[in-house]
CSV table of C-alpha atoms (C1' of nucleotides) in Angstrom, one decimal:
chain,number,residue,atom,x,y,z
A,1,UNK,CA,-33.7,-14.8,19.6
A,2,UNK,CA,-32.2,-11.5,18.6
A,3,UNK,CA,-29.2,-10.8,16.5
A,4,UNK,CA,-26.6,-10.8,19.2
A,5,UNK,CA,-27.5,-14.3,20.4
A,6,UNK,CA,-27.6,-15.7,16.9
A,7,UNK,CA,-24.2,-14.1,16.3
A,8,UNK,CA,-22.8,-15.7,19.4
A,9,UNK,CA,-24.3,-19.1,18.6
A,10,UNK,CA,-23.1,-19.1,15.0
A,11,UNK,CA,-19.8,-17.6,15.7
A,12,UNK,CA,-20.1,-14.5,13.6
A,13,UNK,CA,-20.5,-10.8,14.2
A,14,UNK,CA,-23.9,-9.1,14.2
A,15,UNK,CA,-22.5,-7.0,11.4
A,16,UNK,CA,-21.9,-10.1,9.3
A,17,UNK,CA,-25.5,-11.2,9.9
A,18,UNK,CA,-26.9,-7.9,8.7
A,19,UNK,CA,-24.7,-8.2,5.6
A,20,UNK,CA,-26.0,-11.7,4.9
A,21,UNK,CA,-29.5,-10.4,5.2
A,22,UNK,CA,-28.8,-7.5,2.9
A,23,UNK,CA,-27.4,-10.1,0.4
A,24,UNK,CA,-30.6,-12.1,0.7
A,25,UNK,CA,-29.1,-15.2,2.4
A,26,UNK,CA,-31.0,-14.9,5.7
A,27,UNK,CA,-34.3,-13.3,6.5
A,28,UNK,CA,-35.6,-11.8,9.8
A,29,UNK,CA,-38.9,-11.2,11.4
A,30,UNK,CA,-39.1,-7.9,13.3
A,31,UNK,CA,-40.5,-7.6,16.8
A,32,UNK,CA,-42.6,-4.5,17.7
A,33,UNK,CA,-39.5,-2.4,18.6
A,34,UNK,CA,-37.9,-3.1,15.3
A,35,UNK,CA,-35.4,-5.7,16.5
A,36,UNK,CA,-34.6,-8.7,14.3
A,37,UNK,CA,-36.0,-12.0,15.5
A,38,UNK,CA,-34.5,-15.4,14.7
A,39,UNK,CA,-35.2,-19.0,15.4
A,40,UNK,CA,-33.3,-22.3,15.4
A,41,UNK,CA,-33.5,-22.8,11.7
A,42,UNK,CA,-31.5,-19.5,11.2
A,43,UNK,CA,-28.8,-20.9,13.5
A,44,UNK,CA,-28.6,-23.9,11.2
A,45,UNK,CA,-28.5,-21.8,8.1
A,46,UNK,CA,-25.8,-19.4,9.3
A,47,UNK,CA,-23.7,-22.4,10.5
A,48,UNK,CA,-24.0,-23.9,7.0
A,49,UNK,CA,-22.9,-20.6,5.5
A,50,UNK,CA,-19.8,-20.4,7.8
A,51,UNK,CA,-18.9,-24.0,7.1
A,52,UNK,CA,-18.9,-23.3,3.4
A,53,UNK,CA,-17.0,-20.0,3.7
A,54,UNK,CA,-14.3,-21.8,5.7
A,55,UNK,CA,-13.4,-23.8,2.7
A,56,UNK,CA,-13.4,-20.8,0.3
A,57,UNK,CA,-17.0,-20.5,-0.9
A,58,UNK,CA,-18.4,-17.0,-1.5
A,59,UNK,CA,-21.8,-15.9,-0.2
A,60,UNK,CA,-23.2,-16.4,-3.7
A,61,UNK,CA,-21.9,-19.9,-3.7
A,62,UNK,CA,-23.7,-20.6,-0.5
A,63,UNK,CA,-27.1,-19.4,-1.7
A,64,UNK,CA,-28.2,-22.7,-3.2
A,65,UNK,CA,-27.3,-24.5,0.1
A,66,UNK,CA,-29.4,-22.1,2.0
A,67,UNK,CA,-32.3,-22.6,-0.3
A,68,UNK,CA,-31.9,-26.3,0.0
A,69,UNK,CA,-32.1,-26.1,3.8
A,70,UNK,CA,-35.1,-23.9,3.6
A,71,UNK,CA,-36.9,-26.3,1.3
A,72,UNK,CA,-36.8,-28.8,4.0
A,73,UNK,CA,-33.8,-30.9,3.3
A,74,UNK,CA,-31.7,-31.9,6.3
A,75,UNK,CA,-28.5,-31.3,4.4
A,76,UNK,CA,-27.8,-28.1,2.4
A,77,UNK,CA,-25.7,-30.0,-0.1
A,78,UNK,CA,-28.1,-32.6,-1.2
A,79,UNK,CA,-30.0,-30.5,-3.8
A,80,UNK,CA,-29.0,-30.6,-7.4
A,81,UNK,CA,-28.1,-26.9,-7.4
A,82,UNK,CA,-25.8,-27.4,-4.4
A,83,UNK,CA,-24.2,-30.4,-6.1
A,84,UNK,CA,-23.5,-28.3,-9.1
A,85,UNK,CA,-21.8,-25.7,-6.9
A,86,UNK,CA,-19.7,-28.4,-5.3
A,87,UNK,CA,-18.6,-29.7,-8.7
A,88,UNK,CA,-17.9,-26.2,-9.9
A,89,UNK,CA,-15.8,-25.3,-6.8
A,90,UNK,CA,-13.8,-28.5,-7.1
A,91,UNK,CA,-13.1,-27.8,-10.7
A,92,UNK,CA,-12.2,-24.2,-9.8
A,93,UNK,CA,-9.8,-25.4,-7.1
A,94,UNK,CA,-8.3,-27.9,-9.5
A,95,UNK,CA,-7.8,-25.1,-12.0
A,96,UNK,CA,-6.2,-22.8,-9.4
A,97,UNK,CA,-3.8,-25.6,-8.4
A,98,UNK,CA,-2.8,-26.1,-12.0
A,99,UNK,CA,-2.3,-22.4,-12.5
A,100,UNK,CA,-0.2,-22.2,-9.4
A,101,UNK,CA,1.9,-25.1,-10.5
A,102,UNK,CA,2.4,-23.5,-13.9
A,103,UNK,CA,3.2,-20.2,-12.2
A,104,UNK,CA,5.7,-21.8,-9.9
A,105,UNK,CA,7.7,-23.2,-12.8
A,106,UNK,CA,7.5,-19.9,-14.6
A,107,UNK,CA,8.9,-18.1,-11.6
A,108,UNK,CA,11.6,-20.8,-11.1
A,109,UNK,CA,12.4,-20.4,-14.8
A,110,UNK,CA,12.7,-16.6,-14.6
A,111,UNK,CA,14.7,-17.0,-11.4
A,112,UNK,CA,17.1,-19.5,-13.1
A,113,UNK,CA,17.3,-17.2,-16.0
A,114,UNK,CA,18.0,-14.0,-14.1
A,115,UNK,CA,20.4,-15.6,-11.6
A,116,UNK,CA,22.0,-18.8,-12.9
A,117,UNK,CA,23.2,-20.9,-10.0
A,118,UNK,CA,20.9,-19.4,-7.4
A,119,UNK,CA,18.3,-22.1,-7.7
A,120,UNK,CA,20.7,-25.0,-7.4
A,121,UNK,CA,20.9,-25.0,-3.6
A,122,UNK,CA,17.4,-25.2,-2.2
A,123,UNK,CA,14.0,-26.0,-3.6
A,124,UNK,CA,10.4,-25.8,-2.5
A,125,UNK,CA,11.2,-24.8,1.1
A,126,UNK,CA,8.7,-27.4,2.2
B,1,UNK,CA,9.1,9.5,-25.8
B,2,UNK,CA,5.8,10.4,-24.2
B,3,UNK,CA,3.5,8.3,-22.1
B,4,UNK,CA,1.4,6.9,-25.0
B,5,UNK,CA,4.3,5.5,-26.8
B,6,UNK,CA,5.8,4.0,-23.8
B,7,UNK,CA,2.5,2.4,-23.0
B,8,UNK,CA,2.2,1.0,-26.5
B,9,UNK,CA,5.8,-0.3,-26.5
B,10,UNK,CA,5.4,-1.9,-23.0
B,11,UNK,CA,1.9,-3.2,-23.6
B,12,UNK,CA,0.2,-1.3,-20.7
B,13,UNK,CA,-2.2,1.6,-20.5
B,14,UNK,CA,-1.1,5.1,-19.8
B,15,UNK,CA,-3.2,5.0,-16.7
B,16,UNK,CA,-1.1,2.1,-15.4
B,17,UNK,CA,2.1,4.0,-16.1
B,18,UNK,CA,0.8,7.0,-14.0
B,19,UNK,CA,-0.1,4.6,-11.3
B,20,UNK,CA,3.4,3.0,-11.4
B,21,UNK,CA,4.9,6.4,-11.1
B,22,UNK,CA,2.6,7.3,-8.2
B,23,UNK,CA,3.7,4.1,-6.5
B,24,UNK,CA,7.3,5.1,-7.0
B,25,UNK,CA,8.3,2.4,-9.5
B,26,UNK,CA,9.0,4.6,-12.5
B,27,UNK,CA,10.0,8.2,-12.7
B,28,UNK,CA,9.5,10.8,-15.4
B,29,UNK,CA,11.2,13.9,-16.7
B,30,UNK,CA,8.8,16.6,-17.7
B,31,UNK,CA,9.0,18.6,-20.9
B,32,UNK,CA,8.2,22.3,-21.1
B,33,UNK,CA,4.5,21.7,-21.6
B,34,UNK,CA,4.2,19.4,-18.6
B,35,UNK,CA,4.1,16.1,-20.6
B,36,UNK,CA,6.0,13.1,-19.2
B,37,UNK,CA,9.2,12.2,-21.1
B,38,UNK,CA,10.7,8.7,-21.1
B,39,UNK,CA,13.6,6.9,-22.6
B,40,UNK,CA,14.7,3.4,-23.5
B,41,UNK,CA,15.6,2.4,-20.0
B,42,UNK,CA,12.0,3.1,-18.9
B,43,UNK,CA,10.8,0.6,-21.6
B,44,UNK,CA,13.1,-2.0,-20.1
B,45,UNK,CA,11.8,-1.3,-16.5
B,46,UNK,CA,8.2,-1.4,-17.4
B,47,UNK,CA,8.7,-4.6,-19.4
B,48,UNK,CA,10.4,-6.1,-16.4
B,49,UNK,CA,7.5,-5.1,-14.2
B,50,UNK,CA,5.0,-6.6,-16.6
B,51,UNK,CA,6.9,-9.8,-16.8
B,52,UNK,CA,6.9,-10.1,-13.0
B,53,UNK,CA,3.2,-9.3,-12.7
B,54,UNK,CA,2.4,-11.9,-15.3
B,55,UNK,CA,3.6,-14.6,-12.9
B,56,UNK,CA,1.8,-13.1,-9.9
B,57,UNK,CA,4.1,-10.6,-8.5
B,58,UNK,CA,2.7,-7.4,-6.9
B,59,UNK,CA,4.1,-4.0,-7.6
B,60,UNK,CA,5.8,-4.0,-4.3
B,61,UNK,CA,7.4,-7.3,-5.2
B,62,UNK,CA,8.7,-5.8,-8.4
B,63,UNK,CA,10.4,-2.8,-6.7
B,64,UNK,CA,13.7,-4.5,-5.9
B,65,UNK,CA,13.9,-5.6,-9.5
B,66,UNK,CA,13.5,-2.1,-10.7
B,67,UNK,CA,16.1,-0.8,-8.3
B,68,UNK,CA,18.4,-3.5,-9.5
B,69,UNK,CA,18.0,-2.5,-13.2
B,70,UNK,CA,18.5,1.2,-12.2
B,71,UNK,CA,21.7,0.4,-10.5
B,72,UNK,CA,23.1,-0.8,-13.7
B,73,UNK,CA,22.6,-4.5,-13.7
B,74,UNK,CA,21.6,-6.0,-17.0
B,75,UNK,CA,19.1,-8.3,-15.2
B,76,UNK,CA,16.6,-7.1,-12.6
B,77,UNK,CA,16.8,-10.4,-10.8
B,78,UNK,CA,20.5,-10.7,-10.1
B,79,UNK,CA,20.6,-8.5,-7.0
B,80,UNK,CA,20.4,-10.1,-3.6
B,81,UNK,CA,17.1,-8.3,-2.8
B,82,UNK,CA,15.5,-9.6,-5.9
B,83,UNK,CA,16.7,-13.1,-5.2
B,84,UNK,CA,15.1,-12.8,-1.7
B,85,UNK,CA,11.8,-11.9,-3.4
B,86,UNK,CA,12.1,-14.8,-5.8
B,87,UNK,CA,12.6,-17.2,-2.9
B,88,UNK,CA,9.8,-15.6,-0.9
B,89,UNK,CA,7.4,-15.9,-3.8
B,90,UNK,CA,8.3,-19.5,-4.5
B,91,UNK,CA,7.7,-20.3,-0.8
B,92,UNK,CA,4.4,-18.4,-1.0
B,93,UNK,CA,3.3,-20.3,-4.1
B,94,UNK,CA,4.2,-23.6,-2.4
B,95,UNK,CA,2.1,-22.6,0.6
B,96,UNK,CA,-0.8,-21.6,-1.6
B,97,UNK,CA,-0.6,-24.9,-3.4
B,98,UNK,CA,-0.6,-26.8,-0.1
B,99,UNK,CA,-3.6,-24.7,1.1
B,100,UNK,CA,-5.5,-25.4,-2.0
B,101,UNK,CA,-4.8,-29.1,-1.9
B,102,UNK,CA,-6.0,-29.2,1.7
B,103,UNK,CA,-9.1,-27.2,0.8
B,104,UNK,CA,-9.8,-29.5,-2.1
B,105,UNK,CA,-10.0,-32.5,0.2
B,106,UNK,CA,-12.1,-30.5,2.7
B,107,UNK,CA,-14.6,-29.6,0.0
B,108,UNK,CA,-14.6,-33.2,-1.3
B,109,UNK,CA,-15.2,-34.4,2.2
B,110,UNK,CA,-18.1,-32.0,2.8
B,111,UNK,CA,-19.5,-33.0,-0.6
B,112,UNK,CA,-19.3,-36.7,0.2
B,113,UNK,CA,-20.8,-36.0,3.6
B,114,UNK,CA,-23.7,-34.0,2.3
B,115,UNK,CA,-24.4,-36.2,-0.7
B,116,UNK,CA,-23.1,-39.7,-0.4
B,117,UNK,CA,-22.6,-41.3,-3.8
B,118,UNK,CA,-22.4,-38.0,-5.7
B,119,UNK,CA,-18.6,-38.1,-5.7
B,120,UNK,CA,-18.2,-41.7,-6.9
B,121,UNK,CA,-18.5,-41.0,-10.6
B,122,UNK,CA,-16.1,-38.3,-11.6
B,123,UNK,CA,-13.0,-36.7,-10.0
B,124,UNK,CA,-10.7,-33.8,-10.8
B,125,UNK,CA,-12.3,-32.9,-14.1
B,126,UNK,CA,-8.8,-32.6,-15.5
C,1,DC,C1',-33.3,8.3,37.1
C,2,DT,C1',-29.3,6.6,35.2
C,3,DT,C1',-26.1,3.6,33.5
C,4,DG,C1',-24.9,0.3,30.3
C,5,DA,C1',-25.8,-3.4,27.2
C,6,DC,C1',-28.1,-4.2,23.2
C,7,DC,C1',-30.5,-2.8,19.1
C,8,DT,C1',-31.3,0.3,14.7
C,9,DT,C1',-29.8,2.5,9.9
C,10,DG,C1',-26.2,4.6,7.4
C,11,DT,C1',-21.6,5.5,6.0
C,12,DC,C1',-16.6,5.3,5.4
C,13,DA,C1',-12.4,2.3,5.0
C,14,DC,C1',-9.8,-1.6,3.5
C,15,DC,C1',-6.8,-4.2,-0.3
C,16,DG,C1',-4.6,-4.0,-5.7
C,17,DG,C1',-4.4,-2.4,-9.9
C,18,DC,C1',-6.1,-0.2,-12.5
C,19,DG,C1',-10.9,1.6,-15.8
C,20,DT,C1',-13.3,5.4,-16.6
C,21,DC,C1',-15.0,9.9,-16.6
C,22,DA,C1',-14.5,15.1,-16.0
C,23,DA,C1',-12.6,19.4,-17.4
C,24,DG,C1',-9.1,21.6,-19.5
C,25,DC,C1',-4.6,22.0,-21.9
C,26,DT,C1',-1.3,21.0,-26.4
C,27,DT,C1',-0.1,19.1,-30.4
C,28,DT,C1',-0.9,17.1,-34.9
C,29,DA,C1',-3.2,16.3,-39.2
C,30,DC,C1',-5.9,18.0,-42.8
D,1,DG,C1',-8.7,27.3,-38.8
D,2,DT,C1',-10.5,23.4,-36.7
D,3,DA,C1',-11.2,18.9,-35.3
D,4,DA,C1',-9.2,14.8,-33.4
D,5,DA,C1',-5.9,12.7,-30.8
D,6,DG,C1',-3.0,13.0,-26.8
D,7,DC,C1',-1.7,15.0,-22.6
D,8,DT,C1',-2.6,16.8,-17.6
D,9,DT,C1',-4.6,16.2,-12.6
D,10,DG,C1',-8.3,14.6,-9.6
D,11,DA,C1',-11.7,11.7,-8.1
D,12,DC,C1',-15.0,7.8,-8.0
D,13,DG,C1',-15.9,2.7,-8.8
D,14,DC,C1',-14.9,-2.2,-8.5
D,15,DC,C1',-14.7,-6.8,-5.8
D,16,DG,C1',-15.8,-9.5,-0.9
D,17,DG,C1',-16.6,-9.5,3.6
D,18,DT,C1',-16.6,-7.3,6.9
D,19,DG,C1',-14.6,-3.6,11.0
D,20,DA,C1',-15.4,0.6,12.9
D,21,DC,C1',-17.8,4.6,13.8
D,22,DA,C1',-21.9,7.9,14.2
D,23,DA,C1',-26.2,9.1,16.1
D,24,DG,C1',-29.8,7.5,17.9
D,25,DG,C1',-33.9,4.1,20.0
D,26,DT,C1',-34.9,0.4,23.8
D,27,DC,C1',-34.9,-2.1,27.8
D,28,DA,C1',-33.4,-4.3,32.3
D,29,DA,C1',-31.0,-3.7,36.6
D,30,DG,C1',-29.6,-0.9,40.5
DNA sequence: CTTGACCTTGTCACCGGCGTCAAGCTTTAC
DNA sequence: GTAAAGCTTGACGCCGGTGACAAGGTCAAG
């Protein structure tokens, strides 16, 4: 299939696919007229990339998963390198959560300091 | 004082100060030779900006605080507009925390799905 | 033959907060 | 007198993941 069909099937723009190729995540055969040619395995790969990006992974983060799929594994996350990325991302998210919690209390403290009484009424807005 | 001294006293680069001016956060008198001239109130303003940025405020977020200081208040956070920004930022942080928590469980779910057993050993890395 | 849908490469734009360099002035220190 | 430090404006670069546009090649349907 050509780029437009792959894009439709994977739910991305052709522009994004060319970018992924430029970044070395997907490859393409070229037909005689220069058009990119893809097959089913590319659909799988792009789908995997999108799934990872939807939970905050970068393209570089996704690379080990793509390699894992290419090396024949049915799941992109079952290779040691992918597992390492999973662990790293989880740790990263945990760190971000901690940072945000710390930041929240700093903001609340500054707020209370600058405007005593303002904070007494509402909290969290959840 | 000139830009270098203000920069040193406020703990920022001269480049940052020119940027703040370009964004309309600080103003400068010019001496005869074209050099920017500042006084103590500018030290106070830049310090306020830095304090806000250190807890994740953008320059636009800081603007009401600067205006508040300029209008004679001893604290930049005591004006209604600043209070509104405080509340907005707290709500924003709360939202980000919720998003990250949701993301964390999505990543953990994908991880568990892709590599059953991998997640059993450690969690959180805290 | 022509229209229109699809493809190609290449480039600029975005967002935030500057860093960094260029090219030229002024002031300060010795 | 001169070199170093400090000042000026202007402009490009960064980071991530595209969107949007330009200027063209290709191919199927009418």
